CSV table of C-alpha atoms in Angstrom, one decimal:
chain,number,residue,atom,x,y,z
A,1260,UNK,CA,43.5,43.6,184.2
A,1261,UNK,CA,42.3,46.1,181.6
A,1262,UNK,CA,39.2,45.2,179.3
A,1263,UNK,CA,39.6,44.6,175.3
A,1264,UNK,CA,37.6,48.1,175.1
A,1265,UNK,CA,39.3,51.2,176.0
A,1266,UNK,CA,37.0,53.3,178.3
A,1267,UNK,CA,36.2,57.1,177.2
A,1268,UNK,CA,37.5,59.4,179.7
A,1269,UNK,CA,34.7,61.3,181.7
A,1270,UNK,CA,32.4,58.7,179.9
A,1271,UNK,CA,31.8,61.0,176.8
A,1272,UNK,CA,29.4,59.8,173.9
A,1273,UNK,CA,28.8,56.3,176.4
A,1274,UNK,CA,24.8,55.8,176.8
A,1275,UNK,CA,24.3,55.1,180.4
A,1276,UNK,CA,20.4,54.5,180.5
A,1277,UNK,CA,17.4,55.1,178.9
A,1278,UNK,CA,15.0,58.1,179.6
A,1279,UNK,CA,11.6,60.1,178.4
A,1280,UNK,CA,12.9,63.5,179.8
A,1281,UNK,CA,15.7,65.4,177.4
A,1282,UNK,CA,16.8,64.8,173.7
A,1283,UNK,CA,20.1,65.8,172.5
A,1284,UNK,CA,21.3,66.3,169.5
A,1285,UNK,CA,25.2,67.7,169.8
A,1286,UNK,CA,25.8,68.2,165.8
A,1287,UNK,CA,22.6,69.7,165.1
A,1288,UNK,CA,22.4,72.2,168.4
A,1289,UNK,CA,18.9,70.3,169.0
A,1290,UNK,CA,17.3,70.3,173.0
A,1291,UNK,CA,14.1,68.8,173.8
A,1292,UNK,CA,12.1,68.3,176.8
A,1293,UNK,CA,9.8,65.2,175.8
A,1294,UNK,CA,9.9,65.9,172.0
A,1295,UNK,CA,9.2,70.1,172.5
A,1296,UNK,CA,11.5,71.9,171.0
A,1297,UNK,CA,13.1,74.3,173.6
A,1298,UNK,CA,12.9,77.3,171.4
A,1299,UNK,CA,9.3,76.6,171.4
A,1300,UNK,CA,9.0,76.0,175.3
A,1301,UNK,CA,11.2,79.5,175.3
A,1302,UNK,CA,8.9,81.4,173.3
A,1303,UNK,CA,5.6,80.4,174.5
A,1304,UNK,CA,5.4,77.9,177.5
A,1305,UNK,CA,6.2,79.5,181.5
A,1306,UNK,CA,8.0,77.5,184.0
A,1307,UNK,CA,5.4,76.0,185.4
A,1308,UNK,CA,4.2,74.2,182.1
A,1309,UNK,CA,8.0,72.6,181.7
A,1310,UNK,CA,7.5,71.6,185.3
A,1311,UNK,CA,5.0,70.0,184.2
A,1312,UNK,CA,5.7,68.5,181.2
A,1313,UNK,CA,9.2,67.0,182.5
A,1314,UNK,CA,7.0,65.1,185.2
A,1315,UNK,CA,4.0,64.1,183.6
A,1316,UNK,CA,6.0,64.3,179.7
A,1317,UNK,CA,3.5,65.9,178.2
A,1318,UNK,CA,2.1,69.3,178.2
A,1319,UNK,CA,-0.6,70.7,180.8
A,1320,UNK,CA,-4.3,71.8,179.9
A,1321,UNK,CA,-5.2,75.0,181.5
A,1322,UNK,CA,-7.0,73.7,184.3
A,1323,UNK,CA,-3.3,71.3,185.4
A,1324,UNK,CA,-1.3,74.1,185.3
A,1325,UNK,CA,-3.4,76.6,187.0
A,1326,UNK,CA,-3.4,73.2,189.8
A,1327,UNK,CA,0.4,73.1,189.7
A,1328,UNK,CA,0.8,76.8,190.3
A,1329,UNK,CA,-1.5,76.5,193.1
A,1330,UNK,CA,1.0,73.7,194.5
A,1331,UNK,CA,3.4,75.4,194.1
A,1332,UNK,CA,2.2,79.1,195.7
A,1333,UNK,CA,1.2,76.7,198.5
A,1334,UNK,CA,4.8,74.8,199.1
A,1335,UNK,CA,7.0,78.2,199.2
A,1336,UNK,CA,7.1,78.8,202.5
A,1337,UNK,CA,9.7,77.8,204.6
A,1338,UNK,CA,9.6,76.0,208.0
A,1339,UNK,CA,10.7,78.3,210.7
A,1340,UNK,CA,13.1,76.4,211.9
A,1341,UNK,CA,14.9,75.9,208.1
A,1342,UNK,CA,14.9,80.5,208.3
A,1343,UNK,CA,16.7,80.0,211.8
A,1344,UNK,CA,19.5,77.3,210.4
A,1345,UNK,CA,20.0,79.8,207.4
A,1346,UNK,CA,20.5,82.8,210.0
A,1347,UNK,CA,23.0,80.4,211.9
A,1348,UNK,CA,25.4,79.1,209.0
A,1349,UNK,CA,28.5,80.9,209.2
A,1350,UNK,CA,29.5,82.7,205.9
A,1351,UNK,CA,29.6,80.4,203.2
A,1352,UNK,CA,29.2,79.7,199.5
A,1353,UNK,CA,25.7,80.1,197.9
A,1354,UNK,CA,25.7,76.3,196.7
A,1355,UNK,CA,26.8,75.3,200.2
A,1356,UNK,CA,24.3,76.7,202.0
A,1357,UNK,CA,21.5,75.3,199.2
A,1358,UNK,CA,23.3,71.9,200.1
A,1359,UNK,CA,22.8,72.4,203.8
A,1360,UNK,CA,19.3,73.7,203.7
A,1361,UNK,CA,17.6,71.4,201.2
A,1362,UNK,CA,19.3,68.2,203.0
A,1363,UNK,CA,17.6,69.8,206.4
A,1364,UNK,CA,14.1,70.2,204.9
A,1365,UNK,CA,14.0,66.5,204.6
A,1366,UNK,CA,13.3,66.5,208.4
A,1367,UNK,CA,10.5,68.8,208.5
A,1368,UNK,CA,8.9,66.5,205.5
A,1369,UNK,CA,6.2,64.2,206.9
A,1370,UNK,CA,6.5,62.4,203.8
A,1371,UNK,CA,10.1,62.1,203.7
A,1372,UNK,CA,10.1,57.9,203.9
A,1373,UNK,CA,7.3,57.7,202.2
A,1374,UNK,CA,8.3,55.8,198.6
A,1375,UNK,CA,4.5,55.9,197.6
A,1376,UNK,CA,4.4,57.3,193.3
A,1377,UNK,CA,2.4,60.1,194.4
A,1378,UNK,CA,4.6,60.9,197.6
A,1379,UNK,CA,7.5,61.3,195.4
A,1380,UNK,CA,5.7,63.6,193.4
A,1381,UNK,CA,4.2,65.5,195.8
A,1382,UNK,CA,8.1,66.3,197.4
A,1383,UNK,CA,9.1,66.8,193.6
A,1384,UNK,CA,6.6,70.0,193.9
A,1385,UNK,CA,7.7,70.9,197.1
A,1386,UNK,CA,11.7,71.0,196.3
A,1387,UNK,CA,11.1,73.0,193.3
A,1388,UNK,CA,8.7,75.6,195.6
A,1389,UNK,CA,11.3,75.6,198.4
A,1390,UNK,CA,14.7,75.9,196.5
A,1391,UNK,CA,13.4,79.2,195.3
A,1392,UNK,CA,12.4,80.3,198.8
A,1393,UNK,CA,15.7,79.5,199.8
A,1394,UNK,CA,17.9,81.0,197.4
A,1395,UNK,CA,15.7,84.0,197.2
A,1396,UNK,CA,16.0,84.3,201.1
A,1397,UNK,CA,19.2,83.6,201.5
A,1398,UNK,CA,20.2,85.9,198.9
A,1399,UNK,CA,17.9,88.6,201.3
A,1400,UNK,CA,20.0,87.9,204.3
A,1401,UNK,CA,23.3,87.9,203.0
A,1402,UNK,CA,22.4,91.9,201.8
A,1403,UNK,CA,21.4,92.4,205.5
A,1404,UNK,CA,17.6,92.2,204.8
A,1405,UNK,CA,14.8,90.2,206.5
A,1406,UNK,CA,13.1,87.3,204.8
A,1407,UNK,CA,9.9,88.1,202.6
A,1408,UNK,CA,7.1,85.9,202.9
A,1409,UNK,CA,6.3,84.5,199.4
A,1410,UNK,CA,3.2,85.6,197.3
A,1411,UNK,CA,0.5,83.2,196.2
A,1412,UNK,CA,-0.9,85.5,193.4
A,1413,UNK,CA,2.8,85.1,191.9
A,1414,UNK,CA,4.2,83.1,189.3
A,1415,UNK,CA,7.5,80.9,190.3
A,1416,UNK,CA,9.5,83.5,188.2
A,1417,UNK,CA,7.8,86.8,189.5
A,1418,UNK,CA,7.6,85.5,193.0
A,1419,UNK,CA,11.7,84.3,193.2
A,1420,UNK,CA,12.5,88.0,192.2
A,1421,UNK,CA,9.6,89.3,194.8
A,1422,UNK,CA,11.6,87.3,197.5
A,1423,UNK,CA,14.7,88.3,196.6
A,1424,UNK,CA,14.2,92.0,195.7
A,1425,UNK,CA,11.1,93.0,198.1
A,1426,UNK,CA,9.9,94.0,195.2
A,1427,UNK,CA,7.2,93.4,192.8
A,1428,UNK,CA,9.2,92.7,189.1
A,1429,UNK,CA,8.2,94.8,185.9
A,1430,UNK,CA,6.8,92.2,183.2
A,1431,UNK,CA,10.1,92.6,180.9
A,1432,UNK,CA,12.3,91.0,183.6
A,1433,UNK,CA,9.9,88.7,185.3
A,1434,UNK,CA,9.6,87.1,181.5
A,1435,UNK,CA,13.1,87.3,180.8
A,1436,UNK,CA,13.7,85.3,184.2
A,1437,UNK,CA,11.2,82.9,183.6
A,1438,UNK,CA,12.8,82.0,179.9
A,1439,UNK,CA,15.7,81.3,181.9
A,1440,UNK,CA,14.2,78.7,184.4
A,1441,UNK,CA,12.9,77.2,181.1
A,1442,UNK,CA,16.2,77.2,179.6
A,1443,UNK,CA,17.9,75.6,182.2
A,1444,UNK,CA,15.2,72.9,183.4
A,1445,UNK,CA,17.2,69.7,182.0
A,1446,UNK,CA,19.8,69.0,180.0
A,1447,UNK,CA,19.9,65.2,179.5
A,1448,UNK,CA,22.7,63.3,181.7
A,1449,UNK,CA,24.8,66.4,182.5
A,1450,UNK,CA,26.8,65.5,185.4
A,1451,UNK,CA,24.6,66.4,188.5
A,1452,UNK,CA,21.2,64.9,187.2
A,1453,UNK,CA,23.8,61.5,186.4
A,1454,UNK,CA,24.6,61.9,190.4
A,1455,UNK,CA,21.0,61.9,190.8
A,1456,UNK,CA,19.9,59.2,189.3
A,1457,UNK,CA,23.0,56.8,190.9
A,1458,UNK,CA,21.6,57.7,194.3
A,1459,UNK,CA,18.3,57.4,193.1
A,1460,UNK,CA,19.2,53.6,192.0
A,1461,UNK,CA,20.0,53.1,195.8
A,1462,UNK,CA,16.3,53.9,196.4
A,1463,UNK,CA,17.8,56.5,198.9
A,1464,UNK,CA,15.1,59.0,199.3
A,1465,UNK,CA,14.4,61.8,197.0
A,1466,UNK,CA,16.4,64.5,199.4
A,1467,UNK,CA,19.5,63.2,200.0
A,1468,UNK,CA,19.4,62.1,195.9
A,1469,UNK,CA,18.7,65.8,195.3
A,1470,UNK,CA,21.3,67.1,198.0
A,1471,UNK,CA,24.0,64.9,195.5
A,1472,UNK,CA,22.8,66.7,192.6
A,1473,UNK,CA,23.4,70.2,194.1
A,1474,UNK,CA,27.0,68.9,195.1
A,1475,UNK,CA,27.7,67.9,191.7
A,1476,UNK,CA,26.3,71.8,190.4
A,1477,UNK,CA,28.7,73.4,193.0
A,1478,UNK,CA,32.1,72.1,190.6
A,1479,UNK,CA,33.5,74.5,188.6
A,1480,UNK,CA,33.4,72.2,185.5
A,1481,UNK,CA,29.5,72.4,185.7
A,1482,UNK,CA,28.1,75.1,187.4
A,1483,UNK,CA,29.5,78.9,188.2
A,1484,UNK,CA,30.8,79.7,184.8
A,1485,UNK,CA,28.2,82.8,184.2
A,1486,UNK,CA,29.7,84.2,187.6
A,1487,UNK,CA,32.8,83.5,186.2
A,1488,UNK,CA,31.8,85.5,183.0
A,1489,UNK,CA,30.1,88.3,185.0
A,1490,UNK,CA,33.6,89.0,186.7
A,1491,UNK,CA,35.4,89.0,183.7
A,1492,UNK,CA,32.7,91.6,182.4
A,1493,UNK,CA,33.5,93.6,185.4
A,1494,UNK,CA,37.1,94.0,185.3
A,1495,UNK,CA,36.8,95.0,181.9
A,1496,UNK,CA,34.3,97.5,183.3
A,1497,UNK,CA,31.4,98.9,181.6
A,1498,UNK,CA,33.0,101.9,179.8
A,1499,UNK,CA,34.9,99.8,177.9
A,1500,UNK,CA,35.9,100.7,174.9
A,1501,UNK,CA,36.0,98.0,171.4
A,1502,UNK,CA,39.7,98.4,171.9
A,1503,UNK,CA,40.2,97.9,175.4
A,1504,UNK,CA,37.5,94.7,175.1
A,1505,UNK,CA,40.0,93.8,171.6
A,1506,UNK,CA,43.0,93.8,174.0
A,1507,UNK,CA,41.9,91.8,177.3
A,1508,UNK,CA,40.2,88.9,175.0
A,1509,UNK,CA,43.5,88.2,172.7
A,1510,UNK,CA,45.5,88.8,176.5
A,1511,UNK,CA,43.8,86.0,177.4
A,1512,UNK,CA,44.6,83.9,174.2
A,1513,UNK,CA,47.8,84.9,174.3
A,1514,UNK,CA,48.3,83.6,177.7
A,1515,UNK,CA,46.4,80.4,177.1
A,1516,UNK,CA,43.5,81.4,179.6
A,1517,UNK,CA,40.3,80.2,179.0
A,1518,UNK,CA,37.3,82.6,178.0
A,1519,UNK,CA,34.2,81.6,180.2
A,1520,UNK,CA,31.2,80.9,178.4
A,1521,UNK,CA,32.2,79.2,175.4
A,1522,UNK,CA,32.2,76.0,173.7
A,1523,UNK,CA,30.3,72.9,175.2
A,1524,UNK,CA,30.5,69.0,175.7
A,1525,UNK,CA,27.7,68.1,173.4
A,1526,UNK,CA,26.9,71.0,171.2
A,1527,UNK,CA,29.3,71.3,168.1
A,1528,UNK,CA,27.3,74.4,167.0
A,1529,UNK,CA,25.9,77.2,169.1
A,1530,UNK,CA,24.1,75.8,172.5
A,1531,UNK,CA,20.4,76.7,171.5
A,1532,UNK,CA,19.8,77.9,174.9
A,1533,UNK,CA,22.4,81.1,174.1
A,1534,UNK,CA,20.2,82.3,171.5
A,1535,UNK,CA,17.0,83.4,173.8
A,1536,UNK,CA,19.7,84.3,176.7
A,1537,UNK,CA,21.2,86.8,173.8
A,1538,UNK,CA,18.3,88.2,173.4
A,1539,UNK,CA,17.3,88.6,176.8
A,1540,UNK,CA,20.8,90.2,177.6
A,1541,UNK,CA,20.0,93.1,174.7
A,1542,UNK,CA,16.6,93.7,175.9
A,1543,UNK,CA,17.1,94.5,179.4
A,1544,UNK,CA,20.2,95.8,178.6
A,1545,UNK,CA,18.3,98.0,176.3
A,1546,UNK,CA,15.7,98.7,178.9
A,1547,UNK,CA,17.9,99.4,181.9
A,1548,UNK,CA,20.6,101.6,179.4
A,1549,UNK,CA,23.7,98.9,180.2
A,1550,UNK,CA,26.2,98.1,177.7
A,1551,UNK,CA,27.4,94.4,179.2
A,1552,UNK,CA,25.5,93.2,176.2
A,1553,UNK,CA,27.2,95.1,173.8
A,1554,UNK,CA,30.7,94.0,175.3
A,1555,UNK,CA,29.7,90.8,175.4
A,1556,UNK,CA,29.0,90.8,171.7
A,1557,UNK,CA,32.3,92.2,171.0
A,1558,UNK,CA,33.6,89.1,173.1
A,1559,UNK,CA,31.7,86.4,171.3
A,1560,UNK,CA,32.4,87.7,167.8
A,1561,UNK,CA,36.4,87.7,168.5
A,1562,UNK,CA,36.3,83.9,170.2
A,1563,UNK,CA,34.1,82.8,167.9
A,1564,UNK,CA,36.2,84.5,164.5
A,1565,UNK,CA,39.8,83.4,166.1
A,1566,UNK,CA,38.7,80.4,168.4
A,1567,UNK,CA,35.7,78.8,166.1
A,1568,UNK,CA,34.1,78.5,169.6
A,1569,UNK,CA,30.1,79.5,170.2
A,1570,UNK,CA,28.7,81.2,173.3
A,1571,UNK,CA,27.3,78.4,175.5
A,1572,UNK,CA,24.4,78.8,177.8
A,1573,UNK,CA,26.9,80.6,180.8
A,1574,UNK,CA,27.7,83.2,178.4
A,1575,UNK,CA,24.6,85.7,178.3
A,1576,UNK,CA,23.2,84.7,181.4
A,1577,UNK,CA,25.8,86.4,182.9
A,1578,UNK,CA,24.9,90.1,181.6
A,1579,UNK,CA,21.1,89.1,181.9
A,1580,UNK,CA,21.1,88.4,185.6
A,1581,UNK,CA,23.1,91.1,186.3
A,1582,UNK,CA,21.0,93.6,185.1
A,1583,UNK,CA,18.3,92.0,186.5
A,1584,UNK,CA,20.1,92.7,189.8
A,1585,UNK,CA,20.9,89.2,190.9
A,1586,UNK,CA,23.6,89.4,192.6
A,1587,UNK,CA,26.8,87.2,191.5
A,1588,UNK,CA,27.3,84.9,193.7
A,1589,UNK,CA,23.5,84.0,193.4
A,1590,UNK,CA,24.0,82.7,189.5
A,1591,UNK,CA,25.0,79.2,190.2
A,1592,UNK,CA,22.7,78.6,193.1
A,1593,UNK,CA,19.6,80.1,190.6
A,1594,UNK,CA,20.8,77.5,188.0
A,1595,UNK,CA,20.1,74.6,190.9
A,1596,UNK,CA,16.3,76.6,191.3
A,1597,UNK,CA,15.7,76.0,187.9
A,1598,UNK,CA,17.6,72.8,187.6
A,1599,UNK,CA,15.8,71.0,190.4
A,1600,UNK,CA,12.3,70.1,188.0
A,1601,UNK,CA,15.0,68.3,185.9
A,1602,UNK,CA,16.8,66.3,188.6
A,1603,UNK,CA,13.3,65.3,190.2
A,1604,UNK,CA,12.2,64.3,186.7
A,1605,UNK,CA,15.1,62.1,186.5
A,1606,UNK,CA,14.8,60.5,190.1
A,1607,UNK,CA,11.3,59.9,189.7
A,1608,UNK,CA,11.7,58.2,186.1
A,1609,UNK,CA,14.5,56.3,188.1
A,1610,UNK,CA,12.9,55.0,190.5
A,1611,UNK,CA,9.9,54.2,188.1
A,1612,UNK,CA,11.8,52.0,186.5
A,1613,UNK,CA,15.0,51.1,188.6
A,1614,UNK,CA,18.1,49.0,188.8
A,1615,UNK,CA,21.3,49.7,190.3
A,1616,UNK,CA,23.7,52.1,188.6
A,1617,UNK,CA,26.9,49.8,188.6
A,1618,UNK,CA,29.6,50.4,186.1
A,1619,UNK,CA,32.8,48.6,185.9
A,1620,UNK,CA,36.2,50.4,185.7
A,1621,UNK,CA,39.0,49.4,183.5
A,1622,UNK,CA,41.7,48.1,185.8
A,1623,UNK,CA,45.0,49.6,184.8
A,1624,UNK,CA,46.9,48.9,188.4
A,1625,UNK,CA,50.0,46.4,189.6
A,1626,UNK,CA,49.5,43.1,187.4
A,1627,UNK,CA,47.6,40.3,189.2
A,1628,UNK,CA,48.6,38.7,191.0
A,1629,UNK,CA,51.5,40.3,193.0
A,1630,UNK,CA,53.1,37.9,195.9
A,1631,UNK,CA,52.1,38.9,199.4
A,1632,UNK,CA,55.2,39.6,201.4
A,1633,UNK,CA,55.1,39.6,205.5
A,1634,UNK,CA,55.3,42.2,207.0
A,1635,UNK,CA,58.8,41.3,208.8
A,1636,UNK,CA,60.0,41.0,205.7
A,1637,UNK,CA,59.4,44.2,203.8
């Protein structure tokens, strides 16, 4: 029988726990990691101090982050046999084969069972090492080359883009990638980290929480919608002219077709994370003589004057990775590279601190109680 209180689909504006990680604030286009404004964090912190600072929620001295970058550098490298299963999978989605591959390095984990504080942490590290190995690698193999062993002198950012290129990144796009790890470290109870957590609350082990979180990413309603704006970029092609780019975008309205990139669930104002991407997408744009960032302008300024809808996160990280030369179908797994420092944050504040997860539905069903009839009788 339904409840006196109505239930908001999809849960929207319902607090479902308490946490130390991520602050929101929707109406204000505010994001936080542990009270540090992430247009701070963007301008001046690396990866590896918002690592830091989700797990230990504050930031690092010099010696603890030059420690956590040695963790790190020593955690990239794959087992064998996980480079063999990768060589094995048949052709298959990015995100699926992240899926299979983190859920497999679970069994070449020693400390896999072990629900010790410091064990959890120590396979926090080690899942945020190895999911850029394996992205990076797989990405390698699915161009036809052979895996690159990582480089401990590296940062995460430089390194990702070593493994994945085979070759050593110029400082402009090595920062502009690392500002996008940062941008995309957490984002509060988006819908994987909520999967997280849940399976975290089973006191499942950290693996098989993390391979739920990836599953979640892998939806179209959460991750893949900067491939989604790449392609769109690309059939308009990059000769486009204002006209042409005029043309497809009011196509599209016309026909009721959603433009990928824009608006967002919390943020009634621009998503703070599109300004840095912006500004990333017009500097290597710049650098490498492209012009997706001056058609995506020419997009964002005709849905934002006829649709009152701002670029989201999706939007500029599009043009940025591309001319970064990540390939496309690489954009959503990246996001889950990134992403994983969140979702262990989250698990390990979870289990920190645990209860089930155990929400109640509102019943709206056959009235109770209905008469049983036999079957003979039916």
């Amino acid at each position: 029988m339904a409840t006196d209180t109505k239930p908001k689909g999809g849960l929207e504006d319902v607090v479902a726990t308490s946490s130390a990680i991520c602050y929101l604030d929707g109406e204000r286009g505010v994001l936080a990691y542990c009270g540090y404004d992430i247009h701070d964090l963007a301008q001046s912190a690396t990866f590896e101090e918002v690592c830091y600072l989700l797990w230990h929620r504050r930031l690092p001295t010099r010696a603890e982050v030059g420690d956590l970058q040695s963790q790190l550098a020593a955690a990239r490298a794959l087992p064998e046999p996980i480079i063999r299963l990768m060589r094995s999978l048949p052709p298959v989605d990015g995100m699926d084969a992240l899926r299979t591959l983190t859920s497999a390095l679970a069994h070449y984990d020693a400390e896999a069972g072990d629900a010790a504080p410091q064990a959890q942490y120590r396979k926090a590290v080690r899942l945020t090492a190895q999911a850029g190995s394996i992205v990076a690698t797989w990405g390698r193999l699915q161009k036809g080359g052979g895996p690159i062993a990582p480089d401990p002198a590296l940062s995460h950012a430089a390194n990702f883009l070593y493994m994945l290129t085979g070759e050593r990144p110029n400082p402009t796009a090595t920062r502009a990638f690392d500002i996008a790890l940062v941008l995309h470290a957490d984002h509060e109870l988006n819908a994987s980290t909520f999967v997280g957590r849940v399976a975290a609350a089973t006191l499942t082990d950290i693996y098989s929480a993390v391979v739920g979180a990836i599953g979640a990413l892998k939806g179209p309603l959460h991750g893949g919608a900067n491939a989604e704006v790449m392609r769109m970029l690309l059939e308009l092609g990059e000769t486009a002219s204002g006209d042409r780019v005029d043309e497809f975008v009011r196509g599209k309205f016309a026909r009721k077709e959603k433009i990928p990139g824009f608006g967002h669930r919390v943020y009634k104002t621009e998503d703070p994370r599109a300004t840095h991407l912006r500004q990333m997408s017009r500097e290597l744009g710049k650098k490498a003589g492209t012009r997706w960032y001056d058609i995506s302008q020419r997009i964002e300024a005709l849905v934002k004057s006829e649709k009152k809808l701002n670029a989201n996160v999706d939007f500029y990280s599009a043009s940025t990775y591309y001319t970064a030369g990540i390939p496309i179908d690489l954009y959503t797994p990246i996001f889950a590279v990134s992403r994983m420092s969140g979702w262990t944050a989250h698990i390990l504040e979870q289990y920190a601190n645990n209860r089930l997860i155990r929400p109640r539905a509102d019943y709206i069903g056959p009235d109770y109680p209905q008469r049983f009839v036999p079957l003979d009788a039916r």
